[in-house]
CSV table of C-alpha atoms and ligand atoms in Angstrom, one decimal:
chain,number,residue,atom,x,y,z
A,1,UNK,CA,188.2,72.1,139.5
A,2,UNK,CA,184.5,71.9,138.3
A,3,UNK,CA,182.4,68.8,140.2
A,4,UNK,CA,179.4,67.6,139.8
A,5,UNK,CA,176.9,68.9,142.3
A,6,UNK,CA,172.9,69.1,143.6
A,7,UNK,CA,171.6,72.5,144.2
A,8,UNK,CA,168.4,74.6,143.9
A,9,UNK,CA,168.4,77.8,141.4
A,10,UNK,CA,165.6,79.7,143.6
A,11,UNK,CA,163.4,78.9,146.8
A,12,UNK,CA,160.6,77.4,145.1
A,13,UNK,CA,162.4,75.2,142.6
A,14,UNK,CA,163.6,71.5,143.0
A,15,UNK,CA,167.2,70.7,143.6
A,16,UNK,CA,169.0,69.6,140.3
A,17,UNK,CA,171.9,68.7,138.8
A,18,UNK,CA,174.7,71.3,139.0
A,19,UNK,CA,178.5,71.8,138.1
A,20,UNK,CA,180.1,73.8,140.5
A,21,UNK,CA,183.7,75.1,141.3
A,22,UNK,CA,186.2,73.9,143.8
A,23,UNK,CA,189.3,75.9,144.6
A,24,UNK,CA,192.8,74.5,144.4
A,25,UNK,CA,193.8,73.7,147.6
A,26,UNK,CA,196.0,75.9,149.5
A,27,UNK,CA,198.7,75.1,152.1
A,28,UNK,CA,196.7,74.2,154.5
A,29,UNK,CA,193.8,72.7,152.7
A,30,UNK,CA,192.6,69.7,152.8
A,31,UNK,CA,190.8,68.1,149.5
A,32,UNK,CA,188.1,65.6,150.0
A,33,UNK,CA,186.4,63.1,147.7
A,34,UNK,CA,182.9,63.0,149.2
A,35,UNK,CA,181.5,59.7,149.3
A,36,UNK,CA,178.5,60.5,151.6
A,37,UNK,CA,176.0,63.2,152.3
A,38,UNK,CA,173.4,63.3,155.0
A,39,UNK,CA,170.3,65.2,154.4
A,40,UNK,CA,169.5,67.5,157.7
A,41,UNK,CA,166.3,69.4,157.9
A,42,UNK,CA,168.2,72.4,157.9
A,43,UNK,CA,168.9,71.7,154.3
A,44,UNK,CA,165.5,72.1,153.4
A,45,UNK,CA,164.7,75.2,155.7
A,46,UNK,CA,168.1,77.2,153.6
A,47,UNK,CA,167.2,75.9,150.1
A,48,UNK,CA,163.5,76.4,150.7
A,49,UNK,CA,164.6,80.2,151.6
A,50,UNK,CA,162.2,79.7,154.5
A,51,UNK,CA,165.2,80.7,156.9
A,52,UNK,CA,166.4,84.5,155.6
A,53,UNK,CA,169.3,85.3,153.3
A,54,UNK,CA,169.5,82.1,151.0
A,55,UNK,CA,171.6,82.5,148.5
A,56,UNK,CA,171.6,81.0,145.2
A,57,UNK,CA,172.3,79.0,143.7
A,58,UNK,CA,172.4,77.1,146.6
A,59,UNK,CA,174.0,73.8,147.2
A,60,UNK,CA,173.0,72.1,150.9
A,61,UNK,CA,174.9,70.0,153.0
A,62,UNK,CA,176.8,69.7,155.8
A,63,UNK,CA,176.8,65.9,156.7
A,64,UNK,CA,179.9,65.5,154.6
A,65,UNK,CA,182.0,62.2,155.0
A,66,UNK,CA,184.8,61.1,152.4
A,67,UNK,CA,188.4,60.3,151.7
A,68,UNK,CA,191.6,62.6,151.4
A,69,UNK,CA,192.6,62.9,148.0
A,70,UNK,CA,195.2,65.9,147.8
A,71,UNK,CA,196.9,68.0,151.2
A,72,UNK,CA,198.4,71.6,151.2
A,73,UNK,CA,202.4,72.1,152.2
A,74,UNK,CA,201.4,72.7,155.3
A,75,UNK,CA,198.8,70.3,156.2
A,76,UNK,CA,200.2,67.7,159.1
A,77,UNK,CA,196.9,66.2,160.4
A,78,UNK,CA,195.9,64.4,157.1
A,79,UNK,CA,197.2,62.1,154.5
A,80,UNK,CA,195.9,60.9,151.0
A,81,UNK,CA,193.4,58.4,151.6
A,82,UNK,CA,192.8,59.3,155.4
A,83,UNK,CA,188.6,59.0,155.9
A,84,UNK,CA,187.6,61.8,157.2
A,85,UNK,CA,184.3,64.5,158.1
A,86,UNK,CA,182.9,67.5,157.5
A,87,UNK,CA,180.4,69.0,159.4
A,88,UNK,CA,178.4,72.6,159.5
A,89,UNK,CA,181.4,74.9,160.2
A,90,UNK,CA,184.3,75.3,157.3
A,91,UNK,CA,186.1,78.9,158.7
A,92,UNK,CA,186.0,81.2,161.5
A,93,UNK,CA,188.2,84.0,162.8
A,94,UNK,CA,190.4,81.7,164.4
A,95,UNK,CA,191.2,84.8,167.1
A,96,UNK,CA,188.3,85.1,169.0
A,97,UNK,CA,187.4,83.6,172.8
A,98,UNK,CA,185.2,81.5,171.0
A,99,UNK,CA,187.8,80.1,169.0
A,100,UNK,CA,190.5,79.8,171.4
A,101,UNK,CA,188.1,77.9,173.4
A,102,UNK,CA,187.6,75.5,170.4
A,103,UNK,CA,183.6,76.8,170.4
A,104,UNK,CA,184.3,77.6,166.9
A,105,UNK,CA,180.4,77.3,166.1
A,106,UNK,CA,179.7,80.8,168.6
A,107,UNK,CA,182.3,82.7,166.3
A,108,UNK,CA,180.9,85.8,165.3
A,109,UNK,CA,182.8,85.2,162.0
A,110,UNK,CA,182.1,81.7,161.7
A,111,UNK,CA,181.9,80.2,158.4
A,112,UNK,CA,179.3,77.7,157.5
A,113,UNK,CA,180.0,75.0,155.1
A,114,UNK,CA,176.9,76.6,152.8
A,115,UNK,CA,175.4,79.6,152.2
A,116,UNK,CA,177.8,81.8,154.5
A,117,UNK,CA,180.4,84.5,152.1
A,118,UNK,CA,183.9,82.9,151.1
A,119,UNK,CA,186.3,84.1,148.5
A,120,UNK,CA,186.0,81.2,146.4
A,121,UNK,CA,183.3,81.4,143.5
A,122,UNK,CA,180.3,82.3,143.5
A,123,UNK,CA,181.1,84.3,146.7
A,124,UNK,CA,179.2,82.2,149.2
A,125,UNK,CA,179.9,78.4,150.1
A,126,UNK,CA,178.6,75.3,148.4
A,127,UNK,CA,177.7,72.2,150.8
A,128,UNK,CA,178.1,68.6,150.7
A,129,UNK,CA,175.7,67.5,147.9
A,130,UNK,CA,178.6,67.3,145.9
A,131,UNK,CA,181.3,65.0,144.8
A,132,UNK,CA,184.4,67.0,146.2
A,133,UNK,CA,185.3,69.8,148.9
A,134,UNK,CA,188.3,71.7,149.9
A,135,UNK,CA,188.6,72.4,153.6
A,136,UNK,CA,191.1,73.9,155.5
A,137,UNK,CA,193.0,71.7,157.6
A,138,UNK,CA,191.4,73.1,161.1
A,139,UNK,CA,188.0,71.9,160.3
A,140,UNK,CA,188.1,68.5,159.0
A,141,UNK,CA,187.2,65.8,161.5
A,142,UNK,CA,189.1,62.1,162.1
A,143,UNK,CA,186.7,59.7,161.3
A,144,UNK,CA,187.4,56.3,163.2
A,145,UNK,CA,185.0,54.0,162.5
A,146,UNK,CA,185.2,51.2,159.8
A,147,UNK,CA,184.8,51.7,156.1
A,148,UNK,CA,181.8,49.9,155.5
A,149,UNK,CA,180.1,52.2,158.6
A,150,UNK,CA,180.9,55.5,156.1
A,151,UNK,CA,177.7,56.0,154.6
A,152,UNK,CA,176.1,56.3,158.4
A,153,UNK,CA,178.6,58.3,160.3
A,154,UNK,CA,177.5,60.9,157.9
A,155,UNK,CA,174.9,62.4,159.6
A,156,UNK,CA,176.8,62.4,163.3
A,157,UNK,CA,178.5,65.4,161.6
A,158,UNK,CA,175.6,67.8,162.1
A,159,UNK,CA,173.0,65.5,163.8
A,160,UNK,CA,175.1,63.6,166.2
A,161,UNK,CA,177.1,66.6,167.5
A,162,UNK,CA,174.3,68.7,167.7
A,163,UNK,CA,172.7,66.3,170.4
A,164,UNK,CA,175.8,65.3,171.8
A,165,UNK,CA,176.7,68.8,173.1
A,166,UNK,CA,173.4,69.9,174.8
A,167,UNK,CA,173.9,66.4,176.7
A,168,UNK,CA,177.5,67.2,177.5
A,169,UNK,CA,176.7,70.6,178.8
A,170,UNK,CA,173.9,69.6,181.0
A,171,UNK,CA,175.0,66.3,182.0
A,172,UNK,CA,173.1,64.0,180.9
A,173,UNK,CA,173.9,60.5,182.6
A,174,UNK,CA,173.9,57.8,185.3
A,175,UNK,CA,171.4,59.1,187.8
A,176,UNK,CA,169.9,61.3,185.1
A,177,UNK,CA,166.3,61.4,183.4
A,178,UNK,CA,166.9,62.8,180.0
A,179,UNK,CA,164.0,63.5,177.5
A,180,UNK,CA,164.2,63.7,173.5
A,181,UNK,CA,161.3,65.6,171.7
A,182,UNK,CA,161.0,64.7,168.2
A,183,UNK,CA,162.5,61.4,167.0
A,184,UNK,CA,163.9,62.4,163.5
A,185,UNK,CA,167.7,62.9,162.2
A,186,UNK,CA,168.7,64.6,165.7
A,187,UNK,CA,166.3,63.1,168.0
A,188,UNK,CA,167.0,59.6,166.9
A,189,UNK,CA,171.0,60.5,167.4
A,190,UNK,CA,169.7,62.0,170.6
A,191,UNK,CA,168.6,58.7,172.2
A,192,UNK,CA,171.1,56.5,171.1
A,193,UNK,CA,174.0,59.2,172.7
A,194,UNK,CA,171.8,59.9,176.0
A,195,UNK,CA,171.6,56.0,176.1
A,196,UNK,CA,175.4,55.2,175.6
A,197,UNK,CA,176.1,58.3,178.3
A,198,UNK,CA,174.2,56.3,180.9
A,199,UNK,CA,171.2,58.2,181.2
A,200,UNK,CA,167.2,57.4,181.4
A,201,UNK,CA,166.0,58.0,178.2
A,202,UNK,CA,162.2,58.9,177.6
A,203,UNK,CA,161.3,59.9,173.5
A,204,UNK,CA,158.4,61.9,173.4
A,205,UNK,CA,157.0,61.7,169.2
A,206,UNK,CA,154.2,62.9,167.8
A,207,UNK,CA,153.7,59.6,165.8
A,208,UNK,CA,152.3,56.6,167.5
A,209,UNK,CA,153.4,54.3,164.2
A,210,UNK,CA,156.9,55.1,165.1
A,211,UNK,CA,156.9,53.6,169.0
A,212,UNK,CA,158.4,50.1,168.6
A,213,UNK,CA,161.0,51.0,166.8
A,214,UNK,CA,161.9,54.1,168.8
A,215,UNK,CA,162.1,51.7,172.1
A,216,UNK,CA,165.0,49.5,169.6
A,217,UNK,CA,167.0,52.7,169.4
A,218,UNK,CA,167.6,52.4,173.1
A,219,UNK,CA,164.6,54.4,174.7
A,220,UNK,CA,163.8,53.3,177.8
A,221,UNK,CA,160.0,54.7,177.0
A,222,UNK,CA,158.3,56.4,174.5
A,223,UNK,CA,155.3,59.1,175.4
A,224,UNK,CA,153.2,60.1,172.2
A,225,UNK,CA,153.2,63.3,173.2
A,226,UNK,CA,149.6,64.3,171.8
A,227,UNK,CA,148.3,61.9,174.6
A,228,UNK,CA,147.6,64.0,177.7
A,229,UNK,CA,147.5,61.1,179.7
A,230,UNK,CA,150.8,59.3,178.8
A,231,UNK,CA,152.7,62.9,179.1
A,232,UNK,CA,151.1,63.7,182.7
A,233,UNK,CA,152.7,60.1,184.1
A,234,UNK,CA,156.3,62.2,184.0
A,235,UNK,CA,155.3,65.8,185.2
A,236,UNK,CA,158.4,67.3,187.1
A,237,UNK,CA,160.6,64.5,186.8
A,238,UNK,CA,163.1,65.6,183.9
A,239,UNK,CA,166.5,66.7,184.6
A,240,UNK,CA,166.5,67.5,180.8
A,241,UNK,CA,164.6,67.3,177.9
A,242,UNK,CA,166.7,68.4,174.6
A,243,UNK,CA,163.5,69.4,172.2
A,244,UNK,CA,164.8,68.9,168.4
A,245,UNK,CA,161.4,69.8,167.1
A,246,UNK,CA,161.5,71.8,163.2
A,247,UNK,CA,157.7,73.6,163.8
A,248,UNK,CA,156.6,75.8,166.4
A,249,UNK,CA,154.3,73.9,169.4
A,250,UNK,CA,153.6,74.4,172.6
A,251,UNK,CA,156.8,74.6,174.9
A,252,UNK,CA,154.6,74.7,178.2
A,253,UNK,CA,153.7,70.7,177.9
A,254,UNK,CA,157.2,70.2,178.1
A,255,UNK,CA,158.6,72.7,180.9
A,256,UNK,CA,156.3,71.3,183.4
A,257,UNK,CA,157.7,67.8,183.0
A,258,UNK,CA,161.5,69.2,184.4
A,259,UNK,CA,162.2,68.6,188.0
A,260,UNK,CA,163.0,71.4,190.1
A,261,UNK,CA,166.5,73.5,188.0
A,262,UNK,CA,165.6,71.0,185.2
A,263,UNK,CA,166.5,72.6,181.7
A,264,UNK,CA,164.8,72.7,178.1
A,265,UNK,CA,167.5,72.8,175.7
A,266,UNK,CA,166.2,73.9,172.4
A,267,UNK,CA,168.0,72.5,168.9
A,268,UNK,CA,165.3,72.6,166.7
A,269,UNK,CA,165.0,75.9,164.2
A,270,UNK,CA,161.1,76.6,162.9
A,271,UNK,CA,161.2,79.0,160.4
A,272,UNK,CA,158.9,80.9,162.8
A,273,UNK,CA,158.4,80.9,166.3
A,274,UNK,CA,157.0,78.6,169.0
A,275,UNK,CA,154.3,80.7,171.5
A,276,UNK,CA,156.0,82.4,174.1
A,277,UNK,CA,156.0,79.7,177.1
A,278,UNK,CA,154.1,80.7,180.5
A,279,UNK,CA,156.6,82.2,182.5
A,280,UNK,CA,155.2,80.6,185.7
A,281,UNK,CA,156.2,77.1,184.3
A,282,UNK,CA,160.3,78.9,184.4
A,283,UNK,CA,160.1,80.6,187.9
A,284,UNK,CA,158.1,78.7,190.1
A,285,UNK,CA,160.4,75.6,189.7
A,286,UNK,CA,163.8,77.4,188.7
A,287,UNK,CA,163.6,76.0,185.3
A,288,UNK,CA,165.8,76.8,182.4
A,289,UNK,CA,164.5,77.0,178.5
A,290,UNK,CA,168.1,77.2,176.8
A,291,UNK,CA,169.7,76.5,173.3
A,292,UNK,CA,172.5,75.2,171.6
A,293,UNK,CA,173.9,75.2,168.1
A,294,UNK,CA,175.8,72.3,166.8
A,295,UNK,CA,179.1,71.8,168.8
A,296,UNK,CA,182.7,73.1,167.6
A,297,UNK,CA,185.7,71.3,166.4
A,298,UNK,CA,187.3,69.9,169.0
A,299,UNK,CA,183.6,68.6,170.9
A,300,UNK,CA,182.7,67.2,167.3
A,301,UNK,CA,185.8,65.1,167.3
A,302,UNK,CA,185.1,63.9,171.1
A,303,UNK,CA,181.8,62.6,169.7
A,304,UNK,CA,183.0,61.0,166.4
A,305,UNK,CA,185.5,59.1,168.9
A,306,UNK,CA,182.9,58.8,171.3
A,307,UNK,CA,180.2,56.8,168.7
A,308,UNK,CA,183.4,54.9,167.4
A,309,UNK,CA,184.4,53.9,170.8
A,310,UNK,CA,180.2,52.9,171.6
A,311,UNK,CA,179.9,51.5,168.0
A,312,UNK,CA,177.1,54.1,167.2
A,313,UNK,CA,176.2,55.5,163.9
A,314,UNK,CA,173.0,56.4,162.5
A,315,UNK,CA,170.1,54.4,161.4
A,316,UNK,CA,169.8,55.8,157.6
A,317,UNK,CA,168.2,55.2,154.2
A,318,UNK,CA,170.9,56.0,151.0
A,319,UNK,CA,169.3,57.6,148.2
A,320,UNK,CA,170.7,58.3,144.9
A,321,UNK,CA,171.0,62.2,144.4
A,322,UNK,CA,168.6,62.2,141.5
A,323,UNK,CA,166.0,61.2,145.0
A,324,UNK,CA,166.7,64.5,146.7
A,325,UNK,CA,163.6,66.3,146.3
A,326,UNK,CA,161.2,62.8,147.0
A,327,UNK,CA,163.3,62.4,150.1
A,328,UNK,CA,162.9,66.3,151.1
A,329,UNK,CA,159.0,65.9,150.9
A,330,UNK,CA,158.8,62.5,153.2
A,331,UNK,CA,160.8,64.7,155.8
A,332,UNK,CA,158.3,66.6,155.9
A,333,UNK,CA,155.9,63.7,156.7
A,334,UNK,CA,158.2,62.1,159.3
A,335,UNK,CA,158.3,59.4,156.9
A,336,UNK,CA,161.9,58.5,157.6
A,337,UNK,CA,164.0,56.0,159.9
A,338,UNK,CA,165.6,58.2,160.5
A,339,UNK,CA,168.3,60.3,158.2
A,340,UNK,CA,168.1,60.2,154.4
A,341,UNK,CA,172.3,60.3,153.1
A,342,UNK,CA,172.9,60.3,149.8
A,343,UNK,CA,175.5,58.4,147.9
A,344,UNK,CA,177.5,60.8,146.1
A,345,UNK,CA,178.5,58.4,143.5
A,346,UNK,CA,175.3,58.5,141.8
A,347,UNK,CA,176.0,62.4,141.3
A,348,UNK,CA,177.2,61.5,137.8
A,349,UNK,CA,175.3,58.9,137.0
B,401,NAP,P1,163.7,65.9,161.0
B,401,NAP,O1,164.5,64.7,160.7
B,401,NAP,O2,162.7,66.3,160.1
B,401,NAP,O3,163.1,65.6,162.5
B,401,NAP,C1,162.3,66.5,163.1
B,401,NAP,C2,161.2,65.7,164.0
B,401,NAP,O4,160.4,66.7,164.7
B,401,NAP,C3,160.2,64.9,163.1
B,401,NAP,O5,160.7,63.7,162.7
B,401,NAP,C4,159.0,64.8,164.0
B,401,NAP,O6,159.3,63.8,165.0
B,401,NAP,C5,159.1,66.2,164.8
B,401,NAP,N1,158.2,67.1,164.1
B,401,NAP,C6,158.3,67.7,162.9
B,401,NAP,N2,157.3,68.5,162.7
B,401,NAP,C7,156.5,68.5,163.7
B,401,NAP,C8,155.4,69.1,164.1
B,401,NAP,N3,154.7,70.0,163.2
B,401,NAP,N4,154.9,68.9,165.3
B,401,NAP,C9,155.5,68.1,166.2
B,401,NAP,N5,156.6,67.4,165.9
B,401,NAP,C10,157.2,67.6,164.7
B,401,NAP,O7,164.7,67.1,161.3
B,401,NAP,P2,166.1,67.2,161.9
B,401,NAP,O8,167.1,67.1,160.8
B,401,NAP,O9,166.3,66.3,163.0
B,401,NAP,O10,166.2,68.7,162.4
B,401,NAP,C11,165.3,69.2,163.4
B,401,NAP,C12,165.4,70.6,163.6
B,401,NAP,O11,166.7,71.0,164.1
B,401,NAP,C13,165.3,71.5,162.3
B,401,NAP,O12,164.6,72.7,162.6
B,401,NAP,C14,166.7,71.8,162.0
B,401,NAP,O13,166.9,73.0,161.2
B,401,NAP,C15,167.3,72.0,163.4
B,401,NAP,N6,168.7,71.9,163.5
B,401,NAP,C16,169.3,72.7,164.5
B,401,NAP,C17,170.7,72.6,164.7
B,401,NAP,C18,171.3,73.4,165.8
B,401,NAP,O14,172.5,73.5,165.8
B,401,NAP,N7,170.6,73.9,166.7
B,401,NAP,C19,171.4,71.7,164.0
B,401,NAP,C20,170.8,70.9,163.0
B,401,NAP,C21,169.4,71.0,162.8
B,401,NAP,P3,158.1,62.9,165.6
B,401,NAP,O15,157.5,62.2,164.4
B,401,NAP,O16,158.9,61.9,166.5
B,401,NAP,O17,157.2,63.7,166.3
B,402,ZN,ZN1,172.3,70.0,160.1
């Protein structure tokens, strides 16, 4: 079936207007009516071809949430009209350790829901800025929260679970001081799930216009981290800091602010790389500098249940889809509070 999408042609052009092609599903696929996109900054490093190996044309997103509107024979988990998610994985081997441990995301043969190769046409797969997707069965998330909360569970589908399982791993709660570096589409996601976990929260940004309103998201303090001062106050007192950052900086301001076996988990993906940190800063306290990519399937549906359960979703802006490239360049800025979806009904408008 041919659907109306938004997609670039080549690196340096602007996302436009596309028709693309979904396959009919098959027994165990299940077809979704997107009604919801979030815009991750991952997006813009594929489409921009500053990450290697874009293909194009290329059609970002993988903040996908929508409604059921057809199931394969075989399908048992979902019905027509079920509301449901989509996040960054669509396929993997299914055989692996990985996969039998439901860490689908460290597949070596995992499929991501863009720009990874697929049988269907063109060869690769098209994301979420589009108005329909066909998924098999396996990798299509429950979504539990209310209707009119749709258009902001979006982005827990890449941003949500991709802070949610670096806190898991390490812990993060009651007794724990827990740090978020960068206070965009994960970070913001970040403080709100350290928060609800129990944790301390302390959001360390690089804008000093944002700190109000990061202390309404459930911070318990903000540092501006270009202050030396204000970032001295917590040296060795972190059990964790999870560092969503999307530029290379300094890593050494941050590794002397974890305690004793404290641990940098590192989510954000510059297109190049941060300085190599002081390896004094990792051995003379026992520190770890780690990293973590999104979550797998069954962790992703813990945290969906999770944020219904704690009434979280994100705090977002909907665009129409003809505001894609305008909302791409005030990411870029930080000028966003703090995930850009877009409403997939304006597609064809
Ligand atoms: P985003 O909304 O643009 O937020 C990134 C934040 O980092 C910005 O709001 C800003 O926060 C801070 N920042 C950006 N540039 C900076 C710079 N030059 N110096 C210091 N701070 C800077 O991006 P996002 O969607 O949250 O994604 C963040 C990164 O995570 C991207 O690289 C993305 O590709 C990656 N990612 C990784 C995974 C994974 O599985 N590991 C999953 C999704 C995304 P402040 O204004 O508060 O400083
Ligand atoms: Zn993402």
């Amino acid at each position: 079936m041919s659907v109306h999408a938004y997609g670039a042609h080549a690196g340096d052009q602007p996302l436009q207007a596309m028709q693309i092609t979904r396959r009919t599903p098959g027994p165990h696929d299940v077809q979704i009516d997107i009604a919801y996109c979030g815009i991750c900054h991952s997006d813009l490093h594929q489409v921009r071809a500053e990450w290697p190996g874009t293909r194009f044309p290329c059609v970002p997103g993988h903040e996908i949430v929508g409604h059921v509107t057809a199931v394969g024979a075989h399908v048992n988990g979902f019905a027509i009209g079920d509301r449901v998610g989509v996040g960054c994985l669509v396929d993997s081997c299914k055989q692996c350790d990985s996969c039998a441990e439901g860490l689908e995301n460290y597949c070596d043969g995992m499929i991501g829901t863009y720009n990874f190769p697929t049988a269907d046409a063109p060869g690769w797969t098209l994301g979420g800025y589009s108005q329909q997707i066909v998924v098999n069965e396996r990798y299509v998330l429950r979504v539990r929260h209310p209707e009119a909360q749709l258009a902001a569970v979006a982005p827990l589908l890449c941003a949500g679970i991709t802070t949610y399982s670096p806190l898991r791993r390490w812990h993060a709660g009651p007794g724990k001081k827990v740090g978020i570096v960068g206070i965009g589409g994960l970070g913001h996601m970040g403080i709100k799930l350290a928060h609800a976990m129990g944790a301390q929260v302390v959001a360390f940004t690089t804008s000093e216009a944002k700190r109000n309103a990061i202390l309404a998201l459930g911070a318990d303090d903000v540092v501006v981290s270009r202050n030396r001062e204000e970032m001295a106050v917590h040296g060795k007192s972190f059990d964790l800091i999870v560092n969503t950052v999307a530029a290379p900086h300094d890593l050494d301001a941050f590794l002397v602010l974890l305690k004793r076996d404290g641990a940098m988990v590192l989510v954000g993906a510059p297109a190049s790389p941060h300085p190599s940190p002081g390896v004094f800063n990792l051995i003379m306290q026992r520190r770890t500098l780690a990293g973590s990519l999104i979550g797998g399937i069954p962790e992703t549906q813990e945290m969906l249940d999770f944020c219904a359960e704690h009434g979280i979703v994100a705090d977002i802006e909907l665009i129409r889809a003809d505001a894609i490239n305008a909302a791409y360049e005030r990411m870029l800025k930080g000028d966003v509070q703090y995930r850009f979806v877009i409403d997939s009904a304006t597609m064809s408008a």
